[in-house]
Amino acid sequence: MTSSQYVIIGAGFAGAATAYHLALSGVKDITILEQEAVAGFHSSGRNAAMVRQVVSDPALAALTRGGAAFLRALPPDWPVPVGFEQNGSLLLGSGEGWEKLSRDAETARQMGVGVESWSKDKATEFVPALKGADFDGGVWCLTDGVVDIHALLTGYLKAAQARGVRVRYGCSVGGFEVEQGRVTGLSTSDGAIATETVINASGAWAVAIARLAGAVEPPLHPYRRHLFVTAPLPWVDRKWPFVWHITHDLYFRPEAAGLLVCPCDQQEMLPGDTPTDESVTELLFEKIHRHFPALTEIAIKRSWAGLRTLSDDGRFVIGWDPKIKGFFWVAGLGGHGVTTSSAVGALAAKLIRDPHSGSGEEFSPRRFLAATGR
């Protein structure tokens, strides 16, 4: 049997950023367990890589702002170069959706995020592919963009390892040792580990891991989402921002010589290596025809699917478990993991080191205890 003061389950953005910030705070004995042979095999490596700060929830907005600021100015000792294309974002809305988006923009503005409200004409002049599109106005955020997610995840892990963090790949969790309501160890495919603290950063598997420990089971659900990359398009400008129609759930951004497009489909799935569904291609073109008619002639070159794990109330799950001592949650990042990764890791590290800090109560798993009864 080996031992580690802290064991983090999952080497995606939640686990890697938490490990980095814990190590940065001076913790020396940390082990990350990753069930796959590489980090980022699932959600952390299959997303659209977009950094977006304007969101509806003020609690989440604080994390997107802090996380984006970190990505724009990585620490001087960051171990790998991370590409960040700060081309901005252009969020679109229609009808009541435009009114809501305008309120979200005002919230972001009050928090210090530089945003502008644009007319339909100005947005279309900036991105000509919006000609004929169905929207009433747009919100422009200059400091958003697209980040190299693989380099970023590698950076978190290497920076953590440089501070003594151990990473064990191909190591899955099979169960926990719990004595008098406290975690004392866990069994893995690579042997038993004695530990004082388990950090559940296992993404789509978070509830299954919690069940093994007898911890609370928050209403977290993995949902599949598809991404499509087009064949080369000579009229695409690589400097365009990502464009997201918030009301109609459809977005696109430059990718290689074409576009990456997404119909924002959402189907609940079991955790795993997510297969694609051909019928979603039909959904994509139906939405494009209706809302972005200038894109109707695009040809799809490739596609893939990934999982986004969301809570019923849309907020992250970060904090100490209310049932099992020594069990900490960093889960349910719901598609915001890239943008908020550093802010989430910093908050998690703070709560782990100082459980009585009073921070992050809005994300605590305790909020689900009465509702689930489990």
CSV table of C-alpha atoms in Angstrom, one decimal:
chain,number,residue,atom,x,y,z
A,1,MET,CA,0.0,0.0,0.0
A,2,THR,CA,1.2,3.5,-0.9
A,3,SER,CA,0.1,6.7,0.8
A,4,SER,CA,-0.6,10.3,-0.2
A,5,GLN,CA,-2.0,13.2,1.9
A,6,TYR,CA,-4.2,14.3,-1.0
A,7,VAL,CA,-5.5,12.1,-3.8
A,8,ILE,CA,-7.2,13.8,-6.8
A,9,ILE,CA,-9.4,11.7,-9.0
A,10,GLY,CA,-9.2,13.0,-12.6
A,11,ALA,CA,-6.5,14.7,-14.6
A,12,GLY,CA,-8.8,17.0,-16.6
A,13,PHE,CA,-9.0,20.7,-16.1
A,14,ALA,CA,-10.7,20.5,-12.7
A,15,GLY,CA,-8.2,18.0,-11.2
A,16,ALA,CA,-5.1,19.5,-12.9
A,17,ALA,CA,-5.9,23.1,-11.9
A,18,THR,CA,-6.7,22.1,-8.4
A,19,ALA,CA,-3.4,20.2,-8.1
A,20,TYR,CA,-1.5,23.1,-9.5
A,21,HIS,CA,-3.0,25.6,-7.0
A,22,LEU,CA,-2.7,23.2,-4.1
A,23,ALA,CA,1.0,22.7,-4.9
A,24,LEU,CA,1.4,26.5,-5.4
A,25,SER,CA,0.1,27.0,-1.8
A,26,GLY,CA,2.8,24.8,-0.4
A,27,VAL,CA,1.2,21.3,-0.3
A,28,LYS,CA,3.8,18.7,-0.9
A,29,ASP,CA,2.1,15.3,-1.0
A,30,ILE,CA,-0.4,15.2,-3.8
A,31,THR,CA,-1.3,12.3,-6.2
A,32,ILE,CA,-3.5,12.6,-9.3
A,33,LEU,CA,-5.2,9.4,-10.5
A,34,GLU,CA,-6.3,9.3,-14.2
A,35,GLN,CA,-8.1,6.3,-15.5
A,36,GLU,CA,-7.0,6.9,-19.1
A,37,ALA,CA,-3.6,6.5,-20.6
A,38,VAL,CA,-3.4,10.3,-21.2
A,39,ALA,CA,-4.9,13.4,-19.7
A,40,GLY,CA,-7.8,15.2,-21.4
A,41,PHE,CA,-9.1,12.1,-23.2
A,42,HIS,CA,-12.7,13.1,-22.4
A,43,SER,CA,-14.4,16.5,-21.9
A,44,SER,CA,-11.2,18.5,-21.3
A,45,GLY,CA,-9.8,17.5,-24.7
A,46,ARG,CA,-13.0,17.5,-26.8
A,47,ASN,CA,-14.4,21.0,-26.3
A,48,ALA,CA,-14.5,24.1,-28.5
A,49,ALA,CA,-11.6,25.8,-26.6
A,50,MET,CA,-13.5,29.0,-26.3
A,51,VAL,CA,-12.9,31.5,-23.4
A,52,ARG,CA,-16.2,33.2,-22.6
A,53,GLN,CA,-16.8,35.7,-19.8
A,54,VAL,CA,-20.4,36.9,-20.2
A,55,VAL,CA,-22.7,34.4,-18.5
A,56,SER,CA,-26.0,34.7,-16.7
A,57,ASP,CA,-25.1,33.6,-13.1
A,58,PRO,CA,-23.2,36.3,-11.2
A,59,ALA,CA,-21.4,33.7,-9.1
A,60,LEU,CA,-20.2,31.9,-12.2
A,61,ALA,CA,-19.3,35.3,-13.8
A,62,ALA,CA,-16.8,36.0,-11.1
A,63,LEU,CA,-15.0,32.7,-12.0
A,64,THR,CA,-15.1,33.3,-15.7
A,65,ARG,CA,-13.6,36.8,-15.3
A,66,GLY,CA,-10.8,35.5,-13.0
A,67,GLY,CA,-10.1,32.4,-15.1
A,68,ALA,CA,-9.9,34.4,-18.3
A,69,ALA,CA,-7.5,36.9,-16.8
A,70,PHE,CA,-5.2,34.1,-15.8
A,71,LEU,CA,-5.2,32.7,-19.4
A,72,ARG,CA,-4.4,36.1,-20.9
A,73,ALA,CA,-1.3,36.5,-18.6
A,74,LEU,CA,0.1,33.1,-17.6
A,75,PRO,CA,2.8,33.1,-14.9
A,76,PRO,CA,6.3,33.7,-16.0
A,77,ASP,CA,7.4,30.2,-15.0
A,78,TRP,CA,4.6,28.5,-16.9
A,79,PRO,CA,6.3,25.4,-18.3
A,80,VAL,CA,4.9,25.3,-21.9
A,81,PRO,CA,3.8,27.9,-24.5
A,82,VAL,CA,0.0,28.2,-24.6
A,83,GLY,CA,-1.5,29.8,-27.7
A,84,PHE,CA,-4.4,32.2,-27.0
A,85,GLU,CA,-6.1,33.9,-29.9
A,86,GLN,CA,-7.7,37.0,-28.4
A,87,ASN,CA,-10.1,37.6,-31.2
A,88,GLY,CA,-13.0,38.3,-28.9
A,89,SER,CA,-16.5,37.0,-28.8
A,90,LEU,CA,-19.8,38.2,-30.3
A,91,LEU,CA,-22.9,36.9,-28.5
A,92,LEU,CA,-26.2,37.3,-30.3
A,93,GLY,CA,-29.8,37.5,-29.0
A,94,SER,CA,-33.3,37.8,-30.3
A,95,GLY,CA,-36.5,39.0,-28.6
A,96,GLU,CA,-36.6,38.3,-24.9
A,97,GLY,CA,-33.2,36.5,-25.4
A,98,TRP,CA,-31.7,39.8,-26.5
A,99,GLU,CA,-33.1,41.6,-23.4
A,100,LYS,CA,-31.6,38.9,-21.1
A,101,LEU,CA,-28.3,39.0,-22.9
A,102,SER,CA,-28.2,42.7,-22.5
A,103,ARG,CA,-28.7,42.3,-18.7
A,104,ASP,CA,-25.9,39.7,-18.6
A,105,ALA,CA,-23.6,42.1,-20.4
A,106,GLU,CA,-24.4,44.8,-17.8
A,107,THR,CA,-23.6,42.4,-15.0
A,108,ALA,CA,-20.3,41.6,-16.7
A,109,ARG,CA,-19.6,45.3,-17.2
A,110,GLN,CA,-20.2,46.0,-13.5
A,111,MET,CA,-17.6,43.2,-12.7
A,112,GLY,CA,-15.0,44.9,-14.8
A,113,VAL,CA,-15.3,42.9,-18.1
A,114,GLY,CA,-15.0,45.1,-21.1
A,115,VAL,CA,-18.1,44.6,-23.2
A,116,GLU,CA,-20.0,46.6,-25.8
A,117,SER,CA,-23.6,46.3,-27.1
A,118,TRP,CA,-23.7,46.3,-30.9
A,119,SER,CA,-26.5,46.8,-33.4
A,120,LYS,CA,-27.3,44.1,-35.9
A,121,ASP,CA,-25.8,46.2,-38.6
A,122,LYS,CA,-22.5,46.7,-36.8
A,123,ALA,CA,-22.2,43.0,-35.9
A,124,THR,CA,-22.9,42.0,-39.6
A,125,GLU,CA,-20.4,44.5,-40.9
A,126,PHE,CA,-17.8,42.9,-38.5
A,127,VAL,CA,-18.7,39.3,-39.4
A,128,PRO,CA,-20.2,39.3,-42.9
A,129,ALA,CA,-21.3,35.6,-42.5
A,130,LEU,CA,-24.1,37.1,-40.3
A,131,LYS,CA,-25.8,38.5,-43.4
A,132,GLY,CA,-29.5,37.5,-43.2
A,133,ALA,CA,-29.1,36.1,-39.7
A,134,ASP,CA,-31.9,36.1,-37.2
A,135,PHE,CA,-30.9,38.3,-34.3
A,136,ASP,CA,-31.7,41.7,-32.7
A,137,GLY,CA,-28.3,42.7,-31.4
A,138,GLY,CA,-24.9,41.5,-30.2
A,139,VAL,CA,-22.6,41.8,-27.2
A,140,TRP,CA,-18.9,42.2,-28.0
A,141,CYS,CA,-16.2,41.2,-25.6
A,142,LEU,CA,-12.7,41.9,-26.8
A,143,THR,CA,-10.9,39.9,-24.1
A,144,ASP,CA,-12.5,36.6,-25.0
A,145,GLY,CA,-10.9,34.2,-27.4
A,146,VAL,CA,-9.7,30.7,-28.2
A,147,VAL,CA,-7.0,28.8,-26.2
A,148,ASP,CA,-4.9,25.8,-27.0
A,149,ILE,CA,-6.6,23.4,-24.6
A,150,HIS,CA,-4.1,20.6,-24.9
A,151,ALA,CA,-1.1,22.9,-24.2
A,152,LEU,CA,-3.0,24.5,-21.3
A,153,LEU,CA,-3.9,21.2,-19.7
A,154,THR,CA,-0.3,20.0,-20.2
A,155,GLY,CA,0.9,23.2,-18.6
A,156,TYR,CA,-1.2,22.7,-15.4
A,157,LEU,CA,0.1,19.2,-15.0
A,158,LYS,CA,3.7,20.0,-15.7
A,159,ALA,CA,3.6,23.0,-13.4
A,160,ALA,CA,2.1,20.8,-10.7
A,161,GLN,CA,4.6,18.0,-11.2
A,162,ALA,CA,7.5,20.5,-11.0
A,163,ARG,CA,6.2,21.2,-7.5
A,164,GLY,CA,6.2,17.5,-6.5
A,165,VAL,CA,2.7,16.4,-7.7
A,166,ARG,CA,2.6,12.7,-8.8
A,167,VAL,CA,0.4,11.7,-11.7
A,168,ARG,CA,-0.6,8.0,-12.2
A,169,TYR,CA,-2.2,7.2,-15.6
A,170,GLY,CA,-4.2,4.1,-16.3
A,171,CYS,CA,-5.3,4.0,-12.7
A,172,SER,CA,-9.0,3.7,-12.0
A,173,VAL,CA,-10.7,3.8,-8.6
A,174,GLY,CA,-12.6,0.7,-7.4
A,175,GLY,CA,-13.7,1.7,-3.9
A,176,PHE,CA,-13.0,3.6,-0.7
A,177,GLU,CA,-12.0,2.8,2.9
A,178,VAL,CA,-14.3,4.8,5.2
A,179,GLU,CA,-13.9,4.6,9.0
A,180,GLN,CA,-16.4,6.4,11.3
A,181,GLY,CA,-17.6,8.6,8.4
A,182,ARG,CA,-14.1,9.6,7.2
A,183,VAL,CA,-12.2,8.5,4.1
A,184,THR,CA,-9.0,6.8,5.1
A,185,GLY,CA,-8.0,5.2,1.8
A,186,LEU,CA,-9.1,3.9,-1.6
A,187,SER,CA,-8.6,0.9,-3.8
A,188,THR,CA,-7.4,1.3,-7.4
A,189,SER,CA,-6.5,-0.8,-10.3
A,190,ASP,CA,-2.9,-0.2,-9.4
A,191,GLY,CA,-3.2,-1.0,-5.7
A,192,ALA,CA,-4.4,0.5,-2.4
A,193,ILE,CA,-3.6,4.1,-1.3
A,194,ALA,CA,-4.0,5.4,2.2
A,195,THR,CA,-5.0,9.1,2.3
A,196,GLU,CA,-6.6,11.8,4.4
A,197,THR,CA,-8.3,13.6,1.6
A,198,VAL,CA,-9.9,12.6,-1.7
A,199,ILE,CA,-10.7,15.3,-4.3
A,200,ASN,CA,-13.4,14.2,-6.7
A,201,ALA,CA,-12.6,15.8,-10.0
A,202,SER,CA,-13.7,12.9,-12.2
A,203,GLY,CA,-16.1,14.8,-14.5
A,204,ALA,CA,-18.9,12.7,-15.9
A,205,TRP,CA,-17.9,9.9,-13.4
A,206,ALA,CA,-18.3,12.2,-10.3
A,207,VAL,CA,-21.6,10.8,-9.0
A,208,ALA,CA,-20.4,7.2,-9.5
A,209,ILE,CA,-17.2,8.0,-7.6
A,210,ALA,CA,-19.3,9.6,-4.8
A,211,ARG,CA,-21.5,6.6,-4.6
A,212,LEU,CA,-18.5,4.3,-4.0
A,213,ALA,CA,-17.6,6.5,-1.0
A,214,GLY,CA,-21.1,6.9,0.4
A,215,ALA,CA,-21.0,10.6,-0.2
A,216,VAL,CA,-23.9,12.9,-1.2
A,217,GLU,CA,-25.1,12.3,-4.8
A,218,PRO,CA,-25.7,15.7,-6.4
A,219,PRO,CA,-28.0,15.9,-9.4
A,220,LEU,CA,-25.1,15.9,-11.9
A,221,HIS,CA,-25.9,14.7,-15.5
A,222,PRO,CA,-23.4,14.2,-18.4
A,223,TYR,CA,-24.8,15.5,-21.7
A,224,ARG,CA,-23.4,14.8,-25.1
A,225,ARG,CA,-22.6,17.7,-27.5
A,226,HIS,CA,-21.3,17.6,-31.0
A,227,LEU,CA,-18.8,19.7,-32.8
A,228,PHE,CA,-18.3,20.0,-36.5
A,229,VAL,CA,-15.4,21.3,-38.6
A,230,THR,CA,-16.1,22.4,-42.2
A,231,ALA,CA,-14.0,22.0,-45.3
A,232,PRO,CA,-11.9,25.1,-46.2
A,233,LEU,CA,-14.0,28.2,-46.8
A,234,PRO,CA,-12.1,31.0,-48.7
A,235,TRP,CA,-14.4,33.8,-47.2
A,236,VAL,CA,-13.6,33.0,-43.6
A,237,ASP,CA,-11.5,35.6,-41.8
A,238,ARG,CA,-9.2,34.0,-39.2
A,239,LYS,CA,-9.5,37.1,-37.1
A,240,TRP,CA,-13.3,36.7,-36.6
A,241,PRO,CA,-14.4,36.2,-33.0
A,242,PHE,CA,-16.4,33.2,-32.0
A,243,VAL,CA,-20.1,34.0,-32.7
A,244,TRP,CA,-22.7,32.4,-30.4
A,245,HIS,CA,-26.4,32.9,-30.8
A,246,ILE,CA,-27.5,32.6,-27.2
A,247,THR,CA,-31.2,32.6,-28.0
A,248,HIS,CA,-31.2,29.8,-30.6
A,249,ASP,CA,-28.2,27.8,-29.2
A,250,LEU,CA,-25.9,27.8,-32.2
A,251,TYR,CA,-22.3,29.0,-32.6
A,252,PHE,CA,-19.3,29.1,-35.0
A,253,ARG,CA,-15.7,30.2,-34.9
A,254,PRO,CA,-12.8,30.1,-37.3
A,255,GLU,CA,-11.0,26.7,-37.3
A,256,ALA,CA,-8.0,26.0,-39.6
A,257,ALA,CA,-9.1,27.2,-43.1
A,258,GLY,CA,-12.9,26.8,-42.3
A,259,LEU,CA,-15.2,27.0,-39.4
A,260,LEU,CA,-16.0,25.0,-36.3
A,261,VAL,CA,-19.8,24.9,-35.8
A,262,CYS,CA,-22.0,23.6,-33.1
A,263,PRO,CA,-25.8,23.2,-32.8
A,264,CYS,CA,-25.6,23.1,-28.9
A,265,ASP,CA,-27.3,19.7,-28.8
A,266,GLN,CA,-27.8,18.2,-25.4
A,267,GLN,CA,-28.6,14.5,-24.8
A,268,GLU,CA,-28.0,12.9,-21.5
A,269,MET,CA,-25.6,10.0,-21.7
A,270,LEU,CA,-23.8,7.5,-19.5
A,271,PRO,CA,-20.1,8.4,-18.8
A,272,GLY,CA,-17.7,7.0,-21.4
A,273,ASP,CA,-16.1,7.4,-24.8
A,274,THR,CA,-19.0,9.3,-26.5
A,275,PRO,CA,-20.1,8.1,-29.9
A,276,THR,CA,-21.4,10.6,-32.5
A,277,ASP,CA,-25.0,10.6,-33.8
A,278,GLU,CA,-25.6,11.3,-37.5
A,279,SER,CA,-29.0,12.8,-36.8
A,280,VAL,CA,-27.3,15.8,-35.1
A,281,THR,CA,-25.9,16.8,-38.5
A,282,GLU,CA,-29.5,17.3,-39.6
A,283,LEU,CA,-30.2,19.4,-36.5
A,284,LEU,CA,-27.1,21.5,-37.3
A,285,PHE,CA,-28.2,22.3,-40.9
A,286,GLU,CA,-31.8,22.9,-39.8
A,287,LYS,CA,-30.6,25.6,-37.3
A,288,ILE,CA,-28.1,27.1,-39.8
A,289,HIS,CA,-30.9,27.4,-42.5
A,290,ARG,CA,-33.2,29.1,-40.0
A,291,HIS,CA,-30.7,31.4,-38.2
A,292,PHE,CA,-27.5,31.7,-40.1
A,293,PRO,CA,-28.5,31.4,-43.8
A,294,ALA,CA,-25.1,32.6,-45.1
A,295,LEU,CA,-23.7,29.3,-43.9
A,296,THR,CA,-26.1,26.9,-45.6
A,297,GLU,CA,-23.6,25.8,-48.3
A,298,ILE,CA,-20.9,24.7,-45.9
A,299,ALA,CA,-19.6,21.1,-46.2
A,300,ILE,CA,-18.7,19.1,-43.1
A,301,LYS,CA,-15.2,17.6,-43.0
A,302,ARG,CA,-15.2,15.9,-39.6
A,303,SER,CA,-17.1,15.8,-36.3
A,304,TRP,CA,-16.8,14.5,-32.8
A,305,ALA,CA,-18.7,14.5,-29.5
A,306,GLY,CA,-17.9,15.1,-25.9
A,307,LEU,CA,-19.6,15.3,-22.6
A,308,ARG,CA,-20.6,18.3,-20.5
A,309,THR,CA,-21.6,17.5,-16.9
A,310,LEU,CA,-24.1,19.9,-15.5
A,311,SER,CA,-25.9,20.2,-12.2
A,312,ASP,CA,-29.7,20.8,-12.1
A,313,ASP,CA,-29.2,24.4,-11.0
A,314,GLY,CA,-26.4,25.1,-13.4
A,315,ARG,CA,-23.8,25.9,-10.8
A,316,PHE,CA,-20.6,24.1,-10.2
A,317,VAL,CA,-20.1,21.6,-7.3
A,318,ILE,CA,-17.1,22.7,-5.3
A,319,GLY,CA,-16.6,22.1,-1.6
A,320,TRP,CA,-16.5,19.5,1.2
A,321,ASP,CA,-19.0,16.7,1.1
A,322,PRO,CA,-21.6,17.1,3.9
A,323,LYS,CA,-21.8,13.3,4.6
A,324,ILE,CA,-18.3,11.9,4.3
A,325,LYS,CA,-15.3,13.7,5.9
A,326,GLY,CA,-12.2,14.0,3.8
A,327,PHE,CA,-14.2,13.9,0.5
A,328,PHE,CA,-14.0,17.1,-1.5
A,329,TRP,CA,-15.8,18.0,-4.8
A,330,VAL,CA,-14.6,19.8,-7.9
A,331,ALA,CA,-17.2,18.8,-10.5
A,332,GLY,CA,-20.1,19.9,-12.7
A,333,LEU,CA,-18.2,22.6,-14.6
A,334,GLY,CA,-20.7,22.2,-17.4
A,335,GLY,CA,-18.8,23.5,-20.4
A,336,HIS,CA,-17.0,26.3,-18.6
A,337,GLY,CA,-14.1,24.3,-17.4
A,338,VAL,CA,-11.5,25.8,-19.8
A,339,THR,CA,-12.4,29.4,-19.0
A,340,THR,CA,-12.7,29.0,-15.3
A,341,SER,CA,-10.0,26.4,-14.7
A,342,SER,CA,-7.6,28.5,-12.8
A,343,ALA,CA,-10.2,30.3,-10.8
A,344,VAL,CA,-11.9,27.0,-9.9
A,345,GLY,CA,-8.5,25.4,-8.9
A,346,ALA,CA,-7.7,28.4,-6.8
A,347,LEU,CA,-11.1,28.4,-5.0
A,348,ALA,CA,-10.8,24.6,-4.5
A,349,ALA,CA,-7.3,24.9,-3.0
A,350,LYS,CA,-8.5,27.7,-0.7
A,351,LEU,CA,-11.4,25.7,0.6
A,352,ILE,CA,-9.3,22.6,1.0
A,353,ARG,CA,-6.7,24.4,3.0
A,354,ASP,CA,-9.2,26.6,4.9
A,355,PRO,CA,-12.6,25.0,5.2
A,356,HIS,CA,-13.9,27.9,7.2
A,357,SER,CA,-12.9,30.6,4.8
A,358,GLY,CA,-16.6,31.3,4.0
A,359,SER,CA,-15.8,31.4,0.2
A,360,GLY,CA,-17.7,29.5,-2.4
A,361,GLU,CA,-20.8,28.7,-0.4
A,362,GLU,CA,-22.9,29.1,-3.6
A,363,PHE,CA,-21.1,26.1,-5.1
A,364,SER,CA,-21.2,23.8,-2.0
A,365,PRO,CA,-22.5,20.3,-2.4
A,366,ARG,CA,-24.4,20.8,0.8
A,367,ARG,CA,-27.1,22.6,-1.1
A,368,PHE,CA,-28.2,19.2,-2.5
A,369,LEU,CA,-28.4,17.3,0.7
A,370,ALA,CA,-32.0,18.0,1.6
A,371,ALA,CA,-33.2,17.6,-2.0
A,372,THR,CA,-31.5,14.2,-2.7
A,373,GLY,CA,-31.6,12.7,0.8
A,374,ARG,CA,-28.5,10.8,-0.3
